[in-house]
Amino acid sequence: MASGGETDAQAPKAPGNRLVSSKSPYLLQHAYNPVDWYPWGEEAFERARTENKLIFLSVGYSTCHWCHVMEHESFENLETAAVMNEHFVNIKVDREERPDIDKIYMTFLQMTKGGGGWPMSIWLTPDLAPITAGTYFPPTGRYGMPSFKTVLLAIAQQWQTNRQTLIESGSSILNALKQNEDASAVAEAAFEPGSASAKLAEAIGVHKRRFDRTNGGFGTEPKFPEVPRLNFLFHAYLVSKDVSVLDLVLQTLDHIGRGGINDHIFGGFARYATTADWHNVHFEKMLYDQGQLMAAYSNAYKLTRSATFLTYADKIYKYIMKDLRHPLGGFYAGEDADSLPDHKDTVKVEGAFYAWTWNEIEAAFKDQAKRFDDVFPKRAFEIYAFHYGLKPKGNVPTHSDPHGHLTGKNILIVRGSDEETCSNFDLQPEKLDKLLETANDILHVLRDQRPRPHLDTKIICAWNGLMLSGLSKLANCGTVKREEYIKAAKELVDFLRKEMYDPEQKLLVRSCYGVAVGDPTLEKNESQIDGFLDDYAFLIKGLLDYYKASLDLSALRWAKELQETQDKLFWDEQNGAYFFSQQNAPNVIVRLKEGDDGAEPCGNSVSARNLTLLSHYYDEETYLQRAAKLMNFFADVAPFGHALPEMLSALLLHENGLDLVAVVGPDSEDTKRFVEICRKFFIPGMIILHVDPLHPDDACNQRVQKKFKMVNGKTTVYICHDRVCRMPVTDPTQLEENLMANFFTERV
C-alpha cells in the first residue's frame, strides 16, 4: 500500500461507478471505488441542484503518488465512501484532461491556503462556487491535519446549519475570481523602449541570489527542473555576455544530469527531487519534462559542444521512443512513480521499479560476467558502485523517505565525475564509458523484467507540442542521428494533424487515448474536449521549431492557421492577452489568464514568442502589435523575469529584434549545407528563410524573397539583425566562423 499502513473496511471490488465509460486512465483508476463518482458534467450538477447538496470535487492525475495514497486510504474505504455518498455529490477530474477546471479551483486553493498541489480537494456549492479546499487528507488525524472523514462531516454539518453563509461566501469568492476575467492592463506599468534591459538586469539579479551554488537549481527542496527559467537564462547570457549567467544554467543542468532525478540506467527524468541535491525524487516521469529537458540539453550542447549534454538529450530520446510512444507517432502523458516490487506482490510502492539493493547489482554483474570482456565482474561492480554512490545498506537518507519504501535501496547519483572515477581506478575515459554502458544495459534488461509502473496512455496535444520542440532542437544539433530525430518529429507532426485536429473547423482536440506501448489502438472521448490555450500555443511553438529543423513550409503554414484560430478563441480584444479557455465554455465559472511560468511555461508567454516570430516569417506587423499588447497586460507583474522568465525572453526578442538568416539558392546540397551550419547554433531569435529563386511564389515572405539574390551564381547567406544585414557570405567555412564568434562559448 502506498501509505505504508492498512486502513479498516477496505472495499472489495465495487460493481463500477459512472467513471467506467471514461477514457482517462486517472478516472478509470477510480471507476471501481465504492464512492459514487461522477465525471465533470451536467448530470452531476443537476443532481447537486435537485438535492441541494454540496459537490466534493477531487482533482488529480494518474501518475500522482499522493493521489494513489488518498485513493487507497479513503476512496477505497467503505465507511469513508458512505459518508461521501450520503452528504455530497462526488466528482472526479483528470487535471491533464481538463486543465481549465484544475486552474480555476487551484487558483482558489492558492488564494485561501497559500499553496496548492494534488490531489486537490474542493467543496463547491451547487452553482460551482468554491467554499473551502485542501489537498491530501489522511484517513486518521496526523501530520498536523484532521482526518478526511472528520473534514467531510464538519463541512456537511456546516452546510446543514450555516448554508446561507456558505452560499454568500462562495458568491464572494466567485466574484473575486471573476475580477481577473475583466482586469485591464496597468497603464503606468506599460513597457517602453529600454524596459527589456531593465527587466533583464532585475531578473539576472534575482536568479543569482536564489541560485543554489552547491547543488544547482534555484531555492530549496522540493526542486523542479523549471526549464522555462533555464531557457531564459540561456537567452540572458547571449544578450548580457555575462558568463556567470550561463554558468547558472550549465551548473544546474550538470547537477540534474548527475542527480537521482535522472534515470542513469536508461534515460528520462523524474518530475522533481525531494532533496536539495537532486538525489531522492518522486519517480513519475512526465512527457512535458522530457520534451523541455531534451530541448534544454540540446541548447546547452549548441553553446558548449559538450558531449555530456548531448548524451542526456539522446537518452531522453531513447526513453520516449521505447516507453512513451504510440505506434502512430504521438507520445503518452507519462509513467507512474509507484509499482509492484515483485510480480507476486499486490501492493504498489514508490520507486520499486527504479531503486536497487547493493546485492542485486552485484549479483547481476556476476551473472553477466562475460559482458565485461577483460574486466572481472567484482572490479566492474567496484567501479560502478563508486561512480554512482552505492552503499551496502542503501544510499537514501531516511528523512527523505517517510514511508520507508527505499530502506536498504540505492538511487543512482554521480556525486563526483568521470574524471574522478578514472583517476581512482586508473582507467582511460573510453574504458569507463564502455563499462558504464555495459553495466547499465545489464541492469536495464533486468529491470524490464520487473512489474512496470502504470503508463498513462493519454496523448495530450500541448505536451506533444513541447516534445516536437525537443525533437526538432535535438535534430538541429548536427549529429549523425539527425535523420532519426527528424523522422520522429515528422511522424509526430503527421500524427497531430491527423488525429488531434479537425481541418474543417480548424480546431485542436485536447487529448486522445492509446492502450499500451506497441498497440496501435487509438480511442477518442465520446464528448470531444476541445483544445485549450496551451494546446495551441505549445503546438505552434513546436511547429515553428520543426520548420527551422526541416524547412517544411506546410508546418509554417499550419502554425499560422492555428494562430488565427487561437486568436479567435482566446484573445481578449478589449484588454489584451489570452484566456485559457474558450468563451461560453459550459460549466466553466470563470475565464482565467495565466501569468506564471512554472514546470511548464504559460500559454501567454509562449504566445508572445510565437507572435514575434510569425511577424517576421510572414512580414505582418499585426502579430507584433498583438505581442506588445499581450506583454503589456502582464507588465505590472513583479519581479517580472522571475514570475515570467519565458515572457521576458519574448520581450527581449520583441525589443532587440530577431536574427534573420536568408539562405538564397535552389534546393541543393550546397543550400542544405549552409542551413545545417546555421541550425547548429543556439540563437533564440533566429528565423531561417530559404529563398529559392526557382520557386518564388512558394515564399511566405515576399519582401525577403525579392530583396535577396545569389552572388556570382553561388548559394548565398544573408544574416540580418532587426533588418540590418551583414555582408553576404558564400563560403560555408566563413559562415561557421562568424557564428562561432558570436554564439559559442568554450566552457572552462
XYZ file of C-alpha atoms in Angstrom:
748
model
C 0.000 0.000 0.000
C 1.280 3.435 -0.937
C 0.852 4.976 2.501
C 2.569 2.254 4.491
C -0.344 1.261 6.776
C -3.598 -0.659 6.261
C -6.947 1.056 6.856
C -10.165 -0.518 8.093
C -13.108 -1.569 5.984
C -11.343 -1.711 2.628
C -13.834 -2.387 -0.132
C -13.959 -5.485 -2.266
C -14.109 -4.542 -5.932
C -17.267 -2.484 -6.397
C -19.554 -3.049 -9.404
C -18.353 0.175 -11.022
C -19.472 3.789 -10.856
C -20.108 6.397 -13.521
C -16.427 6.609 -14.421
C -16.339 3.174 -16.077
C -17.058 4.613 -19.532
C -14.289 7.223 -19.285
C -11.190 7.105 -21.472
C -8.989 8.932 -18.965
C -6.635 6.488 -17.169
C -6.987 8.560 -13.994
C -10.770 8.353 -13.956
C -10.622 4.650 -14.763
C -8.366 4.116 -11.737
C -11.343 5.247 -9.614
C -14.080 3.511 -11.603
C -14.428 0.706 -9.056
C -14.221 2.748 -5.865
C -17.266 2.461 -3.582
C -17.540 6.255 -3.927
C -20.372 7.232 -6.275
C -18.118 9.247 -8.552
C -19.390 11.378 -11.413
C -17.300 12.818 -14.228
C -17.426 16.604 -14.590
C -20.707 17.337 -16.329
C -24.309 18.382 -16.205
C -25.594 15.112 -14.720
C -23.671 15.718 -11.504
C -24.551 19.409 -11.327
C -28.245 18.731 -11.862
C -28.249 16.216 -9.019
C -26.495 18.695 -6.714
C -29.075 21.360 -7.528
C -32.035 18.991 -7.215
C -30.900 17.527 -3.881
C -29.368 20.799 -2.700
C -26.091 19.100 -1.880
C -22.538 20.325 -1.840
C -20.193 18.988 -4.503
C -16.948 17.344 -3.485
C -14.503 17.852 -6.350
C -11.355 15.724 -6.369
C -8.723 16.630 -8.982
C -5.576 14.659 -9.735
C -3.746 12.714 -12.424
C -2.930 9.078 -12.966
C 0.813 9.230 -12.210
C 0.363 11.244 -8.985
C 1.801 9.411 -5.956
C -0.273 11.175 -3.267
C -3.412 10.747 -5.378
C -2.856 6.982 -5.122
C -2.294 7.268 -1.383
C -5.559 9.120 -0.803
C -7.469 6.764 -3.063
C -6.319 3.710 -1.164
C -6.738 5.226 2.285
C -10.070 6.985 1.757
C -11.798 6.390 -1.585
C -11.486 2.603 -1.316
C -12.681 2.678 2.306
C -16.332 1.650 2.725
C -17.019 3.864 5.747
C -15.469 6.963 4.179
C -17.253 6.306 0.892
C -20.573 6.034 2.732
C -20.064 9.487 4.280
C -19.138 10.943 0.889
C -22.129 9.367 -0.850
C -24.589 10.447 1.840
C -23.609 14.085 2.094
C -22.056 15.085 -1.254
C -22.220 14.747 -4.996
C -18.728 13.482 -5.759
C -16.882 14.454 -8.939
C -13.522 13.258 -10.261
C -11.491 15.356 -12.708
C -8.286 14.449 -14.524
C -6.313 17.705 -14.373
C -4.458 16.820 -17.567
C -7.690 16.251 -19.454
C -9.458 19.327 -18.036
C -6.730 21.840 -17.114
C -9.302 24.652 -17.264
C -11.197 23.236 -14.275
C -7.964 22.470 -12.454
C -6.595 26.007 -12.901
C -9.780 27.721 -11.702
C -10.040 25.815 -8.446
C -6.278 25.696 -7.909
C -6.368 29.496 -8.008
C -8.942 29.404 -5.220
C -6.892 26.895 -3.230
C -3.778 29.053 -3.502
C -5.709 32.203 -2.609
C -7.132 30.665 0.544
C -4.329 28.331 1.684
C -1.200 29.974 0.300
C -0.199 26.890 -1.666
C -1.547 24.008 -3.682
C -0.921 20.547 -5.055
C -2.556 17.265 -5.949
C -4.758 15.578 -5.074
C -6.770 18.771 -4.896
C -9.901 18.579 -2.729
C -12.512 21.316 -3.253
C -16.040 21.710 -1.907
C -18.436 23.603 -4.184
C -21.964 24.915 -3.948
C -24.430 23.506 -6.498
C -23.636 26.630 -8.558
C -19.961 25.544 -8.683
C -18.701 28.311 -6.394
C -15.876 27.056 -4.141
C -16.289 27.403 -0.381
C -13.317 25.527 1.103
C -10.394 23.477 -0.118
C -7.347 21.385 0.688
C -5.067 18.810 -0.892
C -4.303 15.425 0.659
C -6.184 14.477 3.834
C -5.091 11.421 5.870
C -7.550 8.716 6.984
C -6.746 9.441 10.630
C -5.525 12.658 12.186
C -1.763 13.003 11.562
C 0.828 15.307 10.026
C -0.971 18.089 11.910
C -4.063 17.519 9.758
C -7.540 16.282 10.720
C -8.781 13.030 9.231
C -10.605 13.183 5.917
C -13.780 11.781 7.484
C -13.706 14.487 10.171
C -13.395 17.160 7.489
C -16.261 15.671 5.466
C -18.617 15.558 8.440
C -17.711 19.072 9.593
C -18.392 20.553 6.146
C -21.638 18.596 5.827
C -22.721 19.944 9.218
C -21.893 23.490 8.189
C -23.983 23.066 5.031
C -26.950 21.957 7.140
C -26.713 24.667 9.812
C -24.972 27.577 8.087
C -25.969 27.203 4.452
C -26.712 30.831 3.611
C -23.377 31.997 4.963
C -21.561 29.396 2.870
C -23.515 30.407 -0.237
C -22.690 34.067 0.316
C -19.053 33.182 0.925
C -18.982 31.181 -2.298
C -20.521 34.068 -4.236
C -17.980 36.483 -2.797
C -15.089 34.219 -3.777
C -16.563 33.705 -7.220
C -16.784 37.466 -7.741
C -13.153 37.827 -6.713
C -12.137 35.187 -9.249
C -14.169 36.903 -11.964
C -12.299 40.165 -11.445
C -9.421 38.504 -13.268
C -11.673 37.993 -16.265
C -12.398 41.715 -16.580
C -8.985 43.042 -15.482
C -7.252 45.523 -17.738
C -3.572 46.273 -18.178
C -2.000 48.742 -15.744
C -1.219 51.700 -17.988
C 1.526 53.073 -15.741
C 3.436 49.776 -15.965
C 3.404 49.555 -19.775
C 6.713 48.671 -21.372
C 8.662 51.423 -23.076
C 11.867 51.367 -25.156
C 14.589 50.176 -22.813
C 12.210 48.322 -20.482
C 13.555 44.940 -21.557
C 17.090 45.855 -20.485
C 15.919 46.972 -17.049
C 13.805 43.842 -16.580
C 16.731 41.710 -17.740
C 19.099 43.208 -15.167
C 16.485 42.742 -12.438
C 15.834 39.114 -13.402
C 19.522 38.231 -13.565
C 19.966 39.649 -10.069
C 17.039 37.658 -8.671
C 18.253 34.412 -10.217
C 21.802 34.896 -8.982
C 20.515 35.474 -5.430
C 18.277 32.390 -5.488
C 20.849 30.115 -7.119
C 21.965 27.077 -5.104
C 25.721 27.272 -5.583
C 26.266 23.855 -4.036
C 23.688 21.809 -5.942
C 22.493 23.944 -8.839
C 18.885 24.958 -9.346
C 17.009 27.670 -7.522
C 15.660 27.747 -3.983
C 15.357 24.712 -1.728
C 13.644 21.344 -1.938
C 11.428 20.190 -3.449
C 13.321 21.055 -6.619
C 11.851 21.031 -10.101
C 13.888 21.388 -13.302
C 11.985 24.648 -14.097
C 13.082 24.598 -17.722
C 11.403 27.934 -18.641
C 13.821 29.539 -16.188
C 16.778 27.801 -17.831
C 15.625 28.848 -21.313
C 15.508 32.467 -20.197
C 18.990 32.307 -18.671
C 20.448 30.933 -21.913
C 18.945 33.938 -23.673
C 20.021 36.315 -20.914
C 23.607 35.158 -21.311
C 23.652 35.863 -25.048
C 22.231 39.344 -24.505
C 24.334 40.269 -21.461
C 27.520 38.338 -22.399
C 27.816 37.656 -18.654
C 29.420 34.190 -18.485
C 28.315 33.793 -14.862
C 24.711 33.801 -16.116
C 25.462 30.942 -18.472
C 27.080 29.093 -15.591
C 23.804 29.200 -13.630
C 22.236 27.116 -16.388
C 25.118 24.797 -17.113
C 25.725 24.008 -13.444
C 22.026 23.311 -12.950
C 21.881 21.005 -15.975
C 25.088 19.304 -14.761
C 23.596 18.614 -11.320
C 20.251 17.475 -12.735
C 22.050 15.181 -15.166
C 24.211 13.649 -12.445
C 21.400 13.509 -9.880
C 18.966 10.795 -8.909
C 16.301 12.686 -10.856
C 17.989 11.293 -13.982
C 17.374 7.646 -14.848
C 21.041 6.792 -15.399
C 20.279 3.217 -16.394
C 18.216 4.023 -19.466
C 17.238 7.676 -19.729
C 14.486 10.143 -18.956
C 13.932 12.363 -15.932
C 11.639 12.176 -12.917
C 9.276 15.051 -12.211
C 11.049 16.556 -9.211
C 13.572 15.952 -6.446
C 12.624 15.828 -2.779
C 16.181 16.680 -1.688
C 18.243 19.779 -2.481
C 20.994 17.686 -4.103
C 18.582 16.163 -6.694
C 19.157 12.694 -5.150
C 15.839 11.366 -3.868
C 12.891 12.050 -6.116
C 9.244 11.459 -6.845
C 9.724 8.966 -9.621
C 6.898 9.780 -12.025
C 8.193 10.613 -15.498
C 6.127 13.218 -17.339
C 6.212 13.869 -21.088
C 6.356 17.652 -20.647
C 9.598 17.321 -18.674
C 11.149 15.050 -21.280
C 10.366 17.431 -24.134
C 11.585 20.524 -22.329
C 14.759 18.926 -20.956
C 15.567 17.441 -24.356
C 15.445 20.984 -25.743
C 17.464 22.440 -22.843
C 20.246 19.870 -23.115
C 20.312 20.351 -26.895
C 20.703 24.095 -26.412
C 23.462 23.533 -23.848
C 25.259 21.352 -26.375
C 24.964 24.004 -29.078
C 26.505 26.605 -26.785
C 29.334 24.421 -25.463
C 29.697 21.363 -27.751
C 29.870 19.276 -24.574
C 29.137 15.652 -25.489
C 27.755 15.068 -21.980
C 24.802 17.390 -22.608
C 24.127 15.742 -25.956
C 24.154 12.313 -24.302
C 21.491 13.361 -21.788
C 19.273 14.618 -24.625
C 19.795 11.454 -26.672
C 18.970 9.211 -23.707
C 15.673 11.082 -23.278
C 15.038 10.345 -26.949
C 15.738 6.636 -26.478
C 13.431 6.539 -23.462
C 10.449 8.230 -25.073
C 10.749 6.189 -28.261
C 10.796 2.899 -26.340
C 8.482 3.571 -23.399
C 6.181 6.512 -24.217
C 5.475 6.341 -27.944
C 2.232 5.336 -29.605
C 2.919 3.332 -32.798
C 1.297 6.054 -34.919
C 3.739 8.708 -33.723
C 2.217 10.513 -30.721
C 3.541 10.297 -27.167
C 1.832 9.232 -23.955
C 1.496 11.503 -20.927
C 3.849 9.758 -18.526
C 4.698 6.889 -16.196
C 3.765 6.449 -12.555
C 6.055 6.660 -9.535
C 4.553 3.548 -7.911
C 4.808 -0.080 -8.979
C 4.728 -3.594 -7.555
C 8.080 -4.637 -6.045
C 7.606 -8.131 -7.461
C 5.079 -9.892 -9.702
C 3.740 -11.843 -6.725
C 3.057 -8.654 -4.736
C -0.319 -6.936 -4.646
C 0.621 -3.561 -3.142
C 2.470 -0.887 -5.110
C 5.205 1.236 -3.565
C 7.012 4.288 -4.836
C 10.363 3.787 -6.521
C 10.167 -0.018 -6.655
C 10.976 -0.035 -10.370
C 13.983 2.288 -10.135
C 15.787 1.562 -6.843
C 18.362 -1.194 -6.274
C 19.914 -3.075 -3.406
C 23.681 -3.490 -3.293
C 23.321 -7.260 -3.649
C 21.005 -7.061 -6.671
C 23.551 -5.147 -8.717
C 26.499 -7.234 -7.564
C 24.675 -10.453 -8.466
C 23.628 -9.087 -11.865
C 27.227 -8.313 -12.781
C 28.396 -11.784 -11.713
C 25.614 -13.370 -13.756
C 26.653 -11.385 -16.846
C 30.419 -11.557 -16.286
C 31.187 -12.252 -19.962
C 29.671 -8.913 -20.973
C 32.540 -7.055 -19.281
C 35.208 -8.634 -21.539
C 38.566 -8.298 -19.792
C 37.219 -6.684 -16.608
C 36.378 -9.018 -13.725
C 32.776 -8.545 -12.503
C 33.987 -7.761 -8.988
C 36.099 -4.881 -10.296
C 33.282 -3.733 -12.584
C 30.997 -3.614 -9.562
C 33.568 -1.680 -7.503
C 33.872 0.917 -10.267
C 30.103 1.127 -10.750
C 29.389 1.412 -7.017
C 31.981 4.164 -6.636
C 30.743 6.097 -9.656
C 27.050 6.024 -8.698
C 27.447 6.354 -4.919
C 26.075 2.915 -3.996
C 26.178 1.741 -0.379
C 25.659 -1.769 1.071
C 22.822 -0.554 3.316
C 21.377 1.830 0.729
C 22.157 5.477 -0.019
C 18.752 7.126 0.505
C 18.566 9.451 3.544
C 15.797 8.301 5.900
C 14.418 11.848 6.273
C 13.612 11.886 2.551
C 11.835 8.513 2.675
C 8.915 8.975 5.114
C 7.201 5.675 4.230
C 10.410 3.614 4.315
C 9.888 2.324 0.772
C 13.546 2.871 -0.078
C 15.102 1.373 3.052
C 18.203 -0.577 2.038
C 17.878 0.671 -1.555
C 20.136 2.787 -3.749
C 19.193 5.567 -6.141
C 21.992 6.117 -8.635
C 23.713 9.515 -8.365
C 27.062 10.773 -9.635
C 28.493 12.898 -6.837
C 31.929 13.035 -8.435
C 32.719 12.929 -12.138
C 34.011 10.663 -14.881
C 37.462 12.149 -14.290
C 37.410 11.253 -10.589
C 36.320 7.691 -11.295
C 39.003 7.282 -13.949
C 41.640 8.662 -11.594
C 40.531 6.467 -8.697
C 40.673 3.262 -10.759
C 43.405 4.196 -13.247
C 41.020 3.966 -16.200
C 41.015 5.593 -19.607
C 37.797 7.580 -20.287
C 36.854 5.293 -23.178
C 37.174 2.265 -20.916
C 34.916 3.830 -18.277
C 32.324 4.811 -20.873
C 32.176 1.260 -22.199
C 31.980 -0.267 -18.720
C 29.144 2.034 -17.600
C 27.264 1.481 -20.849
C 27.551 -2.298 -20.482
C 26.596 -2.235 -16.796
C 23.574 -0.014 -17.357
C 22.394 -2.199 -20.219
C 22.632 -5.283 -17.965
C 20.532 -3.536 -15.326
C 18.098 -2.172 -17.912
C 17.362 -5.665 -19.221
C 16.979 -6.936 -15.663
C 14.767 -4.007 -14.675
C 12.448 -4.585 -17.612
C 11.595 -7.953 -16.035
C 10.153 -6.130 -13.003
C 6.500 -5.044 -12.903
C 6.402 -1.736 -14.763
C 4.864 1.417 -13.333
C 1.446 2.357 -14.672
C 1.588 4.060 -18.077
C -0.803 6.971 -18.620
C -1.765 6.360 -22.243
C -3.443 9.728 -22.611
C -1.962 11.688 -25.540
C -2.096 15.402 -24.734
C -1.809 17.892 -27.571
C 0.096 20.586 -25.637
C 2.697 18.204 -24.241
C 3.250 16.676 -27.666
C 3.883 20.219 -28.872
C 6.651 20.505 -26.266
C 8.060 17.177 -27.405
C 8.002 18.368 -31.017
C 10.166 21.311 -29.956
C 12.560 18.973 -28.147
C 12.904 16.604 -31.102
C 13.395 19.500 -33.517
C 16.102 21.122 -31.401
C 17.875 17.786 -30.963
C 17.751 17.241 -34.723
C 19.402 20.642 -35.167
C 22.496 19.643 -33.173
C 24.179 18.430 -36.349
C 24.885 14.874 -35.195
C 24.903 11.599 -37.105
C 21.437 10.801 -35.719
C 19.795 13.886 -37.259
C 17.733 11.889 -39.758
C 16.457 9.605 -36.999
C 15.413 12.561 -34.839
C 13.778 14.462 -37.689
C 11.872 11.341 -38.753
C 10.365 11.035 -35.261
C 9.468 14.744 -35.358
C 7.807 14.435 -38.765
C 5.797 11.411 -37.679
C 4.656 13.364 -34.629
C 3.524 16.291 -36.803
C 1.635 13.881 -39.070
C 0.006 12.220 -36.049
C -1.130 15.515 -34.532
C -2.542 16.729 -37.823
C -4.434 13.506 -38.486
C -5.608 12.530 -35.004
C -5.848 15.760 -32.990
C -7.023 18.351 -35.488
C -10.357 18.997 -37.173
C -9.400 20.601 -40.516
C -12.964 21.700 -41.312
C -13.476 23.629 -38.074
C -9.728 24.264 -37.686
C -9.892 23.136 -34.046
C -7.442 21.134 -31.974
C -8.527 18.280 -29.707
C -7.125 18.275 -26.172
C -6.454 14.548 -25.893
C -6.874 11.104 -27.351
C -6.059 7.739 -25.787
C -3.871 4.775 -26.581
C -3.864 1.427 -24.835
C -0.236 0.348 -24.436
C 3.218 0.694 -25.963
C 3.192 -1.211 -29.252
C -0.622 -1.306 -29.514
C -1.927 0.815 -32.430
C -5.398 1.173 -30.878
C -6.438 4.817 -30.563
C -9.595 5.999 -28.790
C -11.406 9.326 -28.568
C -13.775 10.767 -25.971
C -17.439 10.398 -26.845
C -17.817 14.068 -25.985
C -14.849 15.856 -27.527
C -12.741 18.098 -25.306
C -11.532 20.967 -27.462
C -8.007 22.277 -27.146
C -7.146 24.987 -24.623
C -4.726 27.885 -24.981
C -1.689 25.737 -24.137
C -2.592 23.196 -26.820
C -2.474 25.892 -29.489
C 0.488 27.861 -28.133
C 2.720 24.835 -27.457
C 1.927 23.188 -30.784
C 2.532 26.433 -32.704
C 5.895 26.715 -30.948
C 6.657 23.111 -31.834
C 5.757 23.738 -35.478
C 7.969 26.834 -35.643
C 10.857 24.827 -34.195
C 10.111 21.955 -36.568
C 10.067 24.321 -39.541
C 13.554 25.541 -38.600
C 14.693 21.905 -38.425
C 13.068 20.798 -41.673
C 12.228 23.900 -43.778
C 8.872 22.197 -44.329
C 6.680 25.119 -45.380
C 3.499 23.165 -44.615
C 4.451 23.253 -40.914
C 4.890 27.028 -41.050
C 1.538 27.440 -42.776
C -0.187 25.220 -40.208
C 1.372 27.284 -37.411
C -0.137 30.427 -38.960
C -3.522 28.728 -39.348
C -3.508 27.610 -35.720
C -2.520 31.111 -34.587
C -5.574 32.521 -36.342
C -7.806 30.017 -34.518
C -6.099 30.749 -31.201
C -6.685 34.480 -31.678
C -10.357 33.883 -32.443
C -10.995 31.553 -29.492
C -8.913 33.009 -26.660
C -7.809 36.603 -27.361
C -9.195 39.376 -25.141
C -9.751 42.143 -27.664
C -10.572 44.728 -25.026
C -7.772 44.237 -22.504
C -5.178 42.109 -24.270
C -3.660 38.679 -23.532
C -5.214 35.244 -23.967
C -7.757 33.491 -21.782
C -7.018 29.858 -21.047
C -10.483 28.618 -22.056
C -12.981 29.489 -24.768
C -15.805 31.949 -24.261
C -19.103 30.394 -23.147
C -17.490 27.049 -22.325
C -20.157 25.024 -20.465
C -19.845 24.784 -16.664
C -16.688 26.890 -16.514
C -17.396 29.583 -13.939
C -14.629 31.981 -14.902
C -12.088 32.509 -17.680
C -8.583 32.904 -16.332
C -5.473 34.408 -17.867
C -2.362 32.587 -16.785
C 0.638 34.725 -15.964
C 3.145 32.392 -14.356
C 5.855 30.172 -15.860
C 6.356 27.076 -13.730
C 7.095 23.445 -14.568
C 5.696 24.369 -17.975
C 5.675 27.846 -19.494
C 2.273 29.502 -19.535
C 0.422 29.824 -22.817
C 0.678 33.610 -22.823
C 4.477 33.522 -22.525
C 4.824 31.042 -25.357
C 2.346 33.017 -27.467
C 4.343 36.220 -27.056
C 7.313 34.455 -28.638
C 5.209 32.767 -31.323
C 3.651 36.052 -32.413
C 7.031 37.768 -32.592
C 8.463 35.009 -34.804
C 5.378 34.805 -37.022
C 5.522 38.570 -37.600
C 8.953 38.158 -39.186
C 8.222 34.942 -41.038
C 5.165 36.486 -42.676
C 6.189 40.167 -42.565
C 2.944 41.061 -40.750
C 3.038 43.920 -38.260
C -0.262 42.906 -36.646
C 1.445 39.956 -34.947
C 3.977 42.290 -33.326
C 1.228 44.628 -32.176
C -0.638 41.742 -30.577
C 2.532 40.528 -28.860
C 3.119 44.008 -27.436
C -0.441 44.256 -26.110
C -0.154 40.769 -24.594
C 3.052 41.552 -22.727
C 1.767 44.923 -21.529
C -1.140 43.154 -19.858
C 1.388 41.449 -17.558
C 3.801 44.386 -17.286
C 2.915 45.050 -13.624
C 3.916 41.526 -12.542
C 6.920 41.779 -10.230
C 9.616 40.648 -10.351
C 8.684 40.182 -13.996
C 11.556 37.959 -15.094
C 11.209 35.654 -12.098
C 7.468 35.060 -12.465
C 7.523 35.126 -16.275
C 11.020 34.210 -17.473
C 9.733 32.825 -20.779
C 7.800 36.026 -21.429
C 10.832 38.163 -20.612
C 12.709 36.190 -23.252
C 9.947 37.108 -25.707
C 10.168 40.750 -24.595
C 13.904 40.729 -25.346
C 13.182 39.435 -28.855
C 10.423 41.987 -29.314
C 12.587 44.924 -28.228
C 16.009 43.867 -29.517
C 14.913 42.392 -32.825
C 15.399 38.988 -34.440
C 18.209 37.393 -36.412
C 17.048 36.619 -39.935
C 19.068 34.056 -41.851
C 18.158 34.158 -45.547
C 19.678 31.268 -47.479
C 19.427 32.099 -51.181
C 19.788 29.253 -53.616
C 17.969 26.340 -55.221
C 17.038 23.249 -53.248
C 20.512 21.724 -53.478
C 23.149 20.076 -51.309
C 25.019 23.404 -51.050
C 21.904 25.128 -49.743
C 21.262 22.346 -47.239
C 24.856 22.590 -46.026
C 24.515 26.298 -45.267
C 21.240 25.746 -43.442
C 22.773 22.906 -41.402
C 25.567 25.199 -40.253
C 23.087 27.826 -39.030
C 20.945 25.283 -37.204
C 23.837 24.053 -35.072
C 23.973 27.284 -33.048
C 21.736 28.434 -30.216
C 20.291 31.731 -31.408
C 16.968 32.406 -29.624
C 15.684 34.913 -32.157
C 16.873 33.180 -35.315
C 14.456 32.576 -38.148
C 15.614 30.800 -41.287
C 14.081 31.521 -44.651
C 15.021 29.591 -47.743
C 14.868 31.971 -50.705
C 14.502 29.676 -53.687
C 14.897 31.671 -56.927
C 13.295 28.815 -58.876
C 10.031 28.887 -56.863
C 9.374 32.494 -55.837
C 5.628 32.033 -55.406
C 6.139 29.462 -52.616
C 7.726 32.019 -50.292
C 5.832 33.057 -47.160
C 7.711 36.393 -47.028
C 7.695 38.077 -50.425
C 9.751 41.065 -49.210
C 12.645 38.792 -48.319
C 12.135 36.731 -51.477
C 12.504 39.807 -53.673
C 15.279 41.518 -51.691
C 17.998 38.854 -51.503
C 19.862 37.441 -54.502
C 22.566 34.870 -55.127
C 26.114 36.248 -55.513
C 28.037 35.025 -58.557
C 25.607 32.162 -59.002
C 26.546 30.648 -55.626
C 24.339 29.761 -52.684
C 24.480 32.897 -50.541
C 23.657 33.525 -46.902
C 22.499 36.897 -45.554
C 22.424 37.364 -41.787
C 20.381 40.350 -40.696
C 19.592 41.660 -37.235
C 16.473 43.823 -36.969
C 16.610 44.354 -40.761
C 20.243 45.476 -40.754
C 22.256 42.975 -42.802
C 25.886 41.933 -42.767
C 27.836 41.303 -45.930
C 26.604 38.238 -47.817
C 28.546 35.004 -47.305
C 29.144 32.356 -49.952
C 31.771 30.302 -48.111
C 30.496 27.730 -45.559
C 33.699 27.912 -43.524
C 33.424 31.685 -43.198
C 29.765 31.362 -42.166
C 30.613 28.878 -39.408
C 33.490 31.058 -38.159
C 31.185 34.095 -37.981
C 28.583 32.166 -35.988
C 31.181 30.604 -33.690
C 32.469 34.060 -32.815
C 29.029 35.260 -31.746
C 27.097 32.220 -30.491
C 29.510 29.723 -28.956
C 31.206 29.564 -25.562
C 34.252 27.453 -24.769
C 33.446 26.020 -21.354
C 36.319 26.169 -18.885
